[in-house]
Amino acid sequence: MVYVTRRAEFSASHFYHNPDLGPEENQRIFGKLNNPHGHGHNYVLDVTVRGDVDTRTGMVVDLKDLKQVIEDEVIQAMDHRFLNEEVPAFREIIPTTENIAREIWRRLEGRIGAGQLHRVRLYETADLYVDYYGE
Amino acid sequence: MVYVTRRAEFSASHFYHNPDLGPEENQRIFGKLNNPHGHGHNYVLDVTVRGDVDTRTGMVVDLKDLKQVIEDEVIQAMDHRFLNEEVPAFREIIPTTENIAREIWRRLEGRIGAGQLHRVRLYETADLYVDYYGE
Amino acid sequence: MVYVTRRAEFSASHFYHNPDLGPEENQRIFGKLNNPHGHGHNYVLDVTVRGDVDTRTGMVVDLKDLKQVIEDEVIQAMDHRFLNEEVPAFREIIPTTENIAREIWRRLEGRIGAGQLHRVRLYETADLYVDYYGE
Amino acid sequence: MVYVTRRAEFSASHFYHNPDLGPEENQRIFGKLNNPHGHGHNYVLDVTVRGDVDTRTGMVVDLKDLKQVIEDEVIQAMDHRFLNEEVPAFREIIPTTENIAREIWRRLEGRIGAGQLHRVRLYETADLYVDYYGE
Amino acid sequence: MVYVTRRAEFSASHFYHNPDLGPEENQRIFGKLNNPHGHGHNYVLDVTVRGDVDTRTGMVVDLKDLKQVIEDEVIQAMDHRFLNEEVPAFREIIPTTENIAREIWRRLEGRIGAGQLHRVRLYETADLYVDYYGE
Amino acid sequence: MVYVTRRAEFSASHFYHNPDLGPEENQRIFGKLNNPHGHGHNYVLDVTVRGDVDTRTGMVVDLKDLKQVIEDEVIQAMDHRFLNEEVPAFREIIPTTENIAREIWRRLEGRIGAGQLHRVRLYETADLYVDYYGE
């Protein structure tokens, strides 16, 4: 069993707001993240796939395929996007780093040809990241 | 003469659009950067001050002061902002990395107590940065 | 269950010495780390908290609170300090990376509001880090 | 139980080819990695050892010893080498990142004085790494 | 005048050998770099272009064009190549970091649409880089 | 003319104090840097040498020699040292980043075999560095 991690990056903007709470409560919880104009990040995404090493190729997963799935499912949908407006999932839930990681998991799960999706790690900045293992 | 560089970071969103050009031309030049919803980055700013070393302190510039000037003039204005809408200079000019660096120069110039502002370096991503020396 | 990791940094000095061993033995085991004048590092601390995502906020833990706890419990005590002399725990035990990580765990445990402390990772340099999970 | 990770680096070249497959199949699977002249990388190796903290030294493992084992078993064999030709294991198996990590595990296992080898992480580039836990 | 720097990466292998010198002299000067099997690196290339900011676009140079020129002139020729054998210039001169940087300059000079090529910076590893300004 | 930069690292401790000033003034200027116990950093040193490329070797300077000079003149003197006490120059002048860079210049100048010392860059942290060109 080997774990293979592939990195990708995308730039997006977002803001944090819960419509069920009043403006003061939103401001108190989210502070300047509540600015409805949005602000942005260079997100760094590490996708980890685990599996046995194929003796024919010496690899767990075809990295070109993995890169293509990340491109199709994540980069196309989120790169250079305003997440709150342009990614349907974030019309219902707040696009926090936690929720973006879970959305990325949902988009990738079942799309990895060989091996199994093991972990989605998403950095919002160099100082903050979340890990999601699908459970 | 010693050159001292201090790093700061801010997260902002922007988009590229020239109102004097038609939509096709904007799309051709700017591609997905033209999306009016905006997208964002973790900008990294390196401010360089040059000067003689003060024999009393061993320093070119008081770093607490330098940090405060960067905070007051740049971070307060640009962090967690949609640059096109919330920074007045970018209502007139496109907030490209080049123009943001020049705007930061204008905001810092003359505000450095000791030493002279030498260079503003601004990273939009790890793979792209600009340098501006004020001329 | 999502794992959230927040990074912080502090600069400190230390040296390694076991008073129960003779000077030759200390020198043999610790080499130049045994220099009683001390030497220093820019420590990088990654604190990981795990928990469920709060549907109201989209977050596992309030990051402002987490930052404040790290500030109060670790940065205030260790930043710009000579660890052997100025942090009481290190009068009894040697401030190795391993022991500093465990001391940081003790200081943070039970202070995290939401979620549970999962891991303390401490980098002494870019080439050396330790992980402690509290057991 | 504390986990200690030590980083080392080496530069090597390799290419991917399975002699049981025809040239078109090799080209299809491996693309430009199939170039028999080889190409190269600055590999970054993170070796993790887990164990109890020795109360006499405050350390899990003597880092000088760990560095020496990595030097003797990995760096001497692989640094500035053409892996396919100069490391015997890779005459039989393809020197993919997965297989290099497993070969490094085999070379280090049982050679760690104190503690137990826990994980071998090998970066081929900043965007691709594999983890191997020996099973 | 603004200076814009764009980063690109390629993986290649090489070795150092001067056919006008005997084997002992080659070994003395180049050490393990003289291994004719070659070894490799992840080269990191920073290309800097200087020029005036185009008021129509807010940019010095079209970054898509700059990326394409680097792709066509450098990446296509050097990525996943054994430089000594596969890049004609390095049949005559030794592919040291210095000489690769100068070869990259020659390939890019006169191909930059707007602005002027200012500097080629090439990292062989994180600890070694060269700068070439064309003179 | 090519510029070659070699990186080295050392860990040291220091504190800032001017004996000609009273304790309040020292505290006001230096804040927690004034703590006489000292604190420390992982200093990162980039030494740049400029010169013509030797056609016999393809290099500006023998990197083994350059590494050895940095080792002998800087690392031996400063690594794992309390700079104020253990480096004679810092008994007279405050070991600020500016002054350490100038001391390193003095130690390296005239010791570089081929080429000329061009710049000493010293990082105290990732967010603060100084450049000194010898004048």
PDB file of N, CA and C in Angstrom, chain D residues 73-111:
ATOM      1  N   GLU D  73      22.952   4.540   3.571  1.00  0.00           N
ATOM      2  CA  GLU D  73      22.052   3.620   2.880  1.00  0.00           C
ATOM      3  C   GLU D  73      21.366   4.220   1.661  1.00  0.00           C
ATOM      4  N   VAL D  74      21.175   5.527   1.680  1.00  0.00           N
ATOM      5  CA  VAL D  74      20.421   6.141   0.584  1.00  0.00           C
ATOM      6  C   VAL D  74      21.283   7.091  -0.236  1.00  0.00           C
ATOM      7  N   ILE D  75      21.867   8.058   0.402  1.00  0.00           N
ATOM      8  CA  ILE D  75      22.574   9.114  -0.340  1.00  0.00           C
ATOM      9  C   ILE D  75      23.758   8.511  -1.101  1.00  0.00           C
ATOM     10  N   GLN D  76      24.567   7.696  -0.420  1.00  0.00           N
ATOM     11  CA  GLN D  76      25.707   7.076  -1.102  1.00  0.00           C
ATOM     12  C   GLN D  76      25.262   6.272  -2.315  1.00  0.00           C
ATOM     13  N   ALA D  77      24.126   5.616  -2.207  1.00  0.00           N
ATOM     14  CA  ALA D  77      23.690   4.743  -3.305  1.00  0.00           C
ATOM     15  C   ALA D  77      22.999   5.501  -4.430  1.00  0.00           C
ATOM     16  N   MET D  78      22.311   6.580  -4.100  1.00  0.00           N
ATOM     17  CA  MET D  78      21.414   7.184  -5.093  1.00  0.00           C
ATOM     18  C   MET D  78      21.803   8.591  -5.532  1.00  0.00           C
ATOM     19  N   ASP D  79      22.579   9.312  -4.746  1.00  0.00           N
ATOM     20  CA  ASP D  79      22.858  10.703  -5.096  1.00  0.00           C
ATOM     21  C   ASP D  79      23.807  10.789  -6.288  1.00  0.00           C
ATOM     22  N   HIS D  80      23.427  11.623  -7.255  1.00  0.00           N
ATOM     23  CA  HIS D  80      24.210  11.781  -8.482  1.00  0.00           C
ATOM     24  C   HIS D  80      24.377  10.449  -9.225  1.00  0.00           C
ATOM     25  N   ARG D  81      23.325   9.664  -9.213  1.00  0.00           N
ATOM     26  CA  ARG D  81      23.303   8.374  -9.911  1.00  0.00           C
ATOM     27  C   ARG D  81      22.187   8.344 -10.952  1.00  0.00           C
ATOM     28  N   PHE D  82      22.405   7.496 -11.944  1.00  0.00           N
ATOM     29  CA  PHE D  82      21.363   7.151 -12.916  1.00  0.00           C
ATOM     30  C   PHE D  82      20.721   5.889 -12.357  1.00  0.00           C
ATOM     31  N   LEU D  83      19.551   6.024 -11.777  1.00  0.00           N
ATOM     32  CA  LEU D  83      19.001   4.961 -10.931  1.00  0.00           C
ATOM     33  C   LEU D  83      18.830   3.649 -11.701  1.00  0.00           C
ATOM     34  N   ASN D  84      18.355   3.717 -12.936  1.00  0.00           N
ATOM     35  CA  ASN D  84      18.117   2.487 -13.703  1.00  0.00           C
ATOM     36  C   ASN D  84      19.373   1.646 -13.863  1.00  0.00           C
ATOM     37  N   GLU D  85      20.515   2.312 -13.978  1.00  0.00           N
ATOM     38  CA  GLU D  85      21.764   1.619 -14.262  1.00  0.00           C
ATOM     39  C   GLU D  85      22.591   1.340 -13.010  1.00  0.00           C
ATOM     40  N   GLU D  86      22.522   2.232 -12.039  1.00  0.00           N
ATOM     41  CA  GLU D  86      23.512   2.203 -10.972  1.00  0.00           C
ATOM     42  C   GLU D  86      22.990   1.716  -9.620  1.00  0.00           C
ATOM     43  N   VAL D  87      21.692   1.517  -9.508  1.00  0.00           N
ATOM     44  CA  VAL D  87      21.138   0.937  -8.279  1.00  0.00           C
ATOM     45  C   VAL D  87      20.574  -0.426  -8.657  1.00  0.00           C
ATOM     46  N   PRO D  88      21.156  -1.507  -8.122  1.00  0.00           N
ATOM     47  CA  PRO D  88      20.782  -2.858  -8.589  1.00  0.00           C
ATOM     48  C   PRO D  88      19.279  -3.124  -8.579  1.00  0.00           C
ATOM     49  N   ALA D  89      18.561  -2.675  -7.542  1.00  0.00           N
ATOM     50  CA  ALA D  89      17.132  -2.969  -7.464  1.00  0.00           C
ATOM     51  C   ALA D  89      16.381  -2.494  -8.696  1.00  0.00           C
ATOM     52  N   PHE D  90      16.862  -1.418  -9.311  1.00  0.00           N
ATOM     53  CA  PHE D  90      16.111  -0.830 -10.424  1.00  0.00           C
ATOM     54  C   PHE D  90      16.509  -1.406 -11.767  1.00  0.00           C
ATOM     55  N   ARG D  91      17.276  -2.506 -11.738  1.00  0.00           N
ATOM     56  CA  ARG D  91      17.438  -3.269 -12.975  1.00  0.00           C
ATOM     57  C   ARG D  91      16.223  -4.170 -13.172  1.00  0.00           C
ATOM     58  N   GLU D  92      15.535  -4.467 -12.069  1.00  0.00           N
ATOM     59  CA  GLU D  92      14.384  -5.377 -12.127  1.00  0.00           C
ATOM     60  C   GLU D  92      13.054  -4.634 -12.086  1.00  0.00           C
ATOM     61  N   ILE D  93      13.028  -3.580 -11.302  1.00  0.00           N
ATOM     62  CA  ILE D  93      11.754  -2.857 -11.172  1.00  0.00           C
ATOM     63  C   ILE D  93      11.952  -1.421 -11.652  1.00  0.00           C
ATOM     64  N   ILE D  94      10.858  -0.804 -12.069  1.00  0.00           N
ATOM     65  CA  ILE D  94      10.909   0.560 -12.631  1.00  0.00           C
ATOM     66  C   ILE D  94      11.107   1.554 -11.489  1.00  0.00           C
ATOM     67  N   PRO D  95      12.077   2.470 -11.626  1.00  0.00           N
ATOM     68  CA  PRO D  95      12.329   3.412 -10.521  1.00  0.00           C
ATOM     69  C   PRO D  95      11.321   4.558 -10.463  1.00  0.00           C
ATOM     70  N   THR D  96      10.049   4.195 -10.301  1.00  0.00           N
ATOM     71  CA  THR D  96       9.018   5.200 -10.046  1.00  0.00           C
ATOM     72  C   THR D  96       9.194   5.726  -8.627  1.00  0.00           C
ATOM     73  N   THR D  97       8.531   6.824  -8.335  1.00  0.00           N
ATOM     74  CA  THR D  97       8.602   7.377  -6.982  1.00  0.00           C
ATOM     75  C   THR D  97       8.137   6.336  -5.972  1.00  0.00           C
ATOM     76  N   GLU D  98       7.083   5.598  -6.327  1.00  0.00           N
ATOM     77  CA  GLU D  98       6.566   4.548  -5.452  1.00  0.00           C
ATOM     78  C   GLU D  98       7.657   3.506  -5.150  1.00  0.00           C
ATOM     79  N   ASN D  99       8.314   3.040  -6.206  1.00  0.00           N
ATOM     80  CA  ASN D  99       9.302   1.983  -6.007  1.00  0.00           C
ATOM     81  C   ASN D  99      10.580   2.484  -5.344  1.00  0.00           C
ATOM     82  N   ILE D 100      10.960   3.717  -5.600  1.00  0.00           N
ATOM     83  CA  ILE D 100      12.132   4.267  -4.907  1.00  0.00           C
ATOM     84  C   ILE D 100      11.844   4.372  -3.413  1.00  0.00           C
ATOM     85  N   ALA D 101      10.645   4.817  -3.062  1.00  0.00           N
ATOM     86  CA  ALA D 101      10.287   4.929  -1.641  1.00  0.00           C
ATOM     87  C   ALA D 101      10.347   3.556  -0.963  1.00  0.00           C
ATOM     88  N   ARG D 102       9.851   2.528  -1.656  1.00  0.00           N
ATOM     89  CA  ARG D 102       9.884   1.183  -1.066  1.00  0.00           C
ATOM     90  C   ARG D 102      11.318   0.666  -0.964  1.00  0.00           C
ATOM     91  N   GLU D 103      12.143   0.972  -1.951  1.00  0.00           N
ATOM     92  CA  GLU D 103      13.541   0.565  -1.878  1.00  0.00           C
ATOM     93  C   GLU D 103      14.259   1.267  -0.715  1.00  0.00           C
ATOM     94  N   ILE D 104      13.935   2.540  -0.511  1.00  0.00           N
ATOM     95  CA  ILE D 104      14.535   3.273   0.617  1.00  0.00           C
ATOM     96  C   ILE D 104      14.084   2.643   1.928  1.00  0.00           C
ATOM     97  N   TRP D 105      12.807   2.280   2.029  1.00  0.00           N
ATOM     98  CA  TRP D 105      12.325   1.605   3.240  1.00  0.00           C
ATOM     99  C   TRP D 105      13.144   0.334   3.488  1.00  0.00           C
ATOM    100  N   ARG D 106      13.308  -0.487   2.456  1.00  0.00           N
ATOM    101  CA  ARG D 106      14.062  -1.735   2.621  1.00  0.00           C
ATOM    102  C   ARG D 106      15.489  -1.470   3.082  1.00  0.00           C
ATOM    103  N   ARG D 107      16.089  -0.400   2.593  1.00  0.00           N
ATOM    104  CA  ARG D 107      17.460  -0.080   2.977  1.00  0.00           C
ATOM    105  C   ARG D 107      17.567   0.440   4.412  1.00  0.00           C
ATOM    106  N   LEU D 108      16.522   1.128   4.875  1.00  0.00           N
ATOM    107  CA  LEU D 108      16.585   1.735   6.213  1.00  0.00           C
ATOM    108  C   LEU D 108      16.072   0.812   7.311  1.00  0.00           C
ATOM    109  N   GLU D 109      15.096  -0.042   6.959  1.00  0.00           N
ATOM    110  CA  GLU D 109      14.453  -0.895   7.955  1.00  0.00           C
ATOM    111  C   GLU D 109      15.497  -1.729   8.702  1.00  0.00           C
ATOM    112  N   GLY D 110      15.380  -1.730  10.002  1.00  0.00           N
ATOM    113  CA  GLY D 110      16.308  -2.528  10.802  1.00  0.00           C
ATOM    114  C   GLY D 110      17.644  -1.841  11.029  1.00  0.00           C
ATOM    115  N   ARG D 111      17.829  -0.695  10.422  1.00  0.00           N
ATOM    116  CA  ARG D 111      19.070   0.042  10.611  1.00  0.00           C
ATOM    117  C   ARG D 111      18.907   1.223  11.575  1.00  0.00           C
TER     118      ARG D 111
END
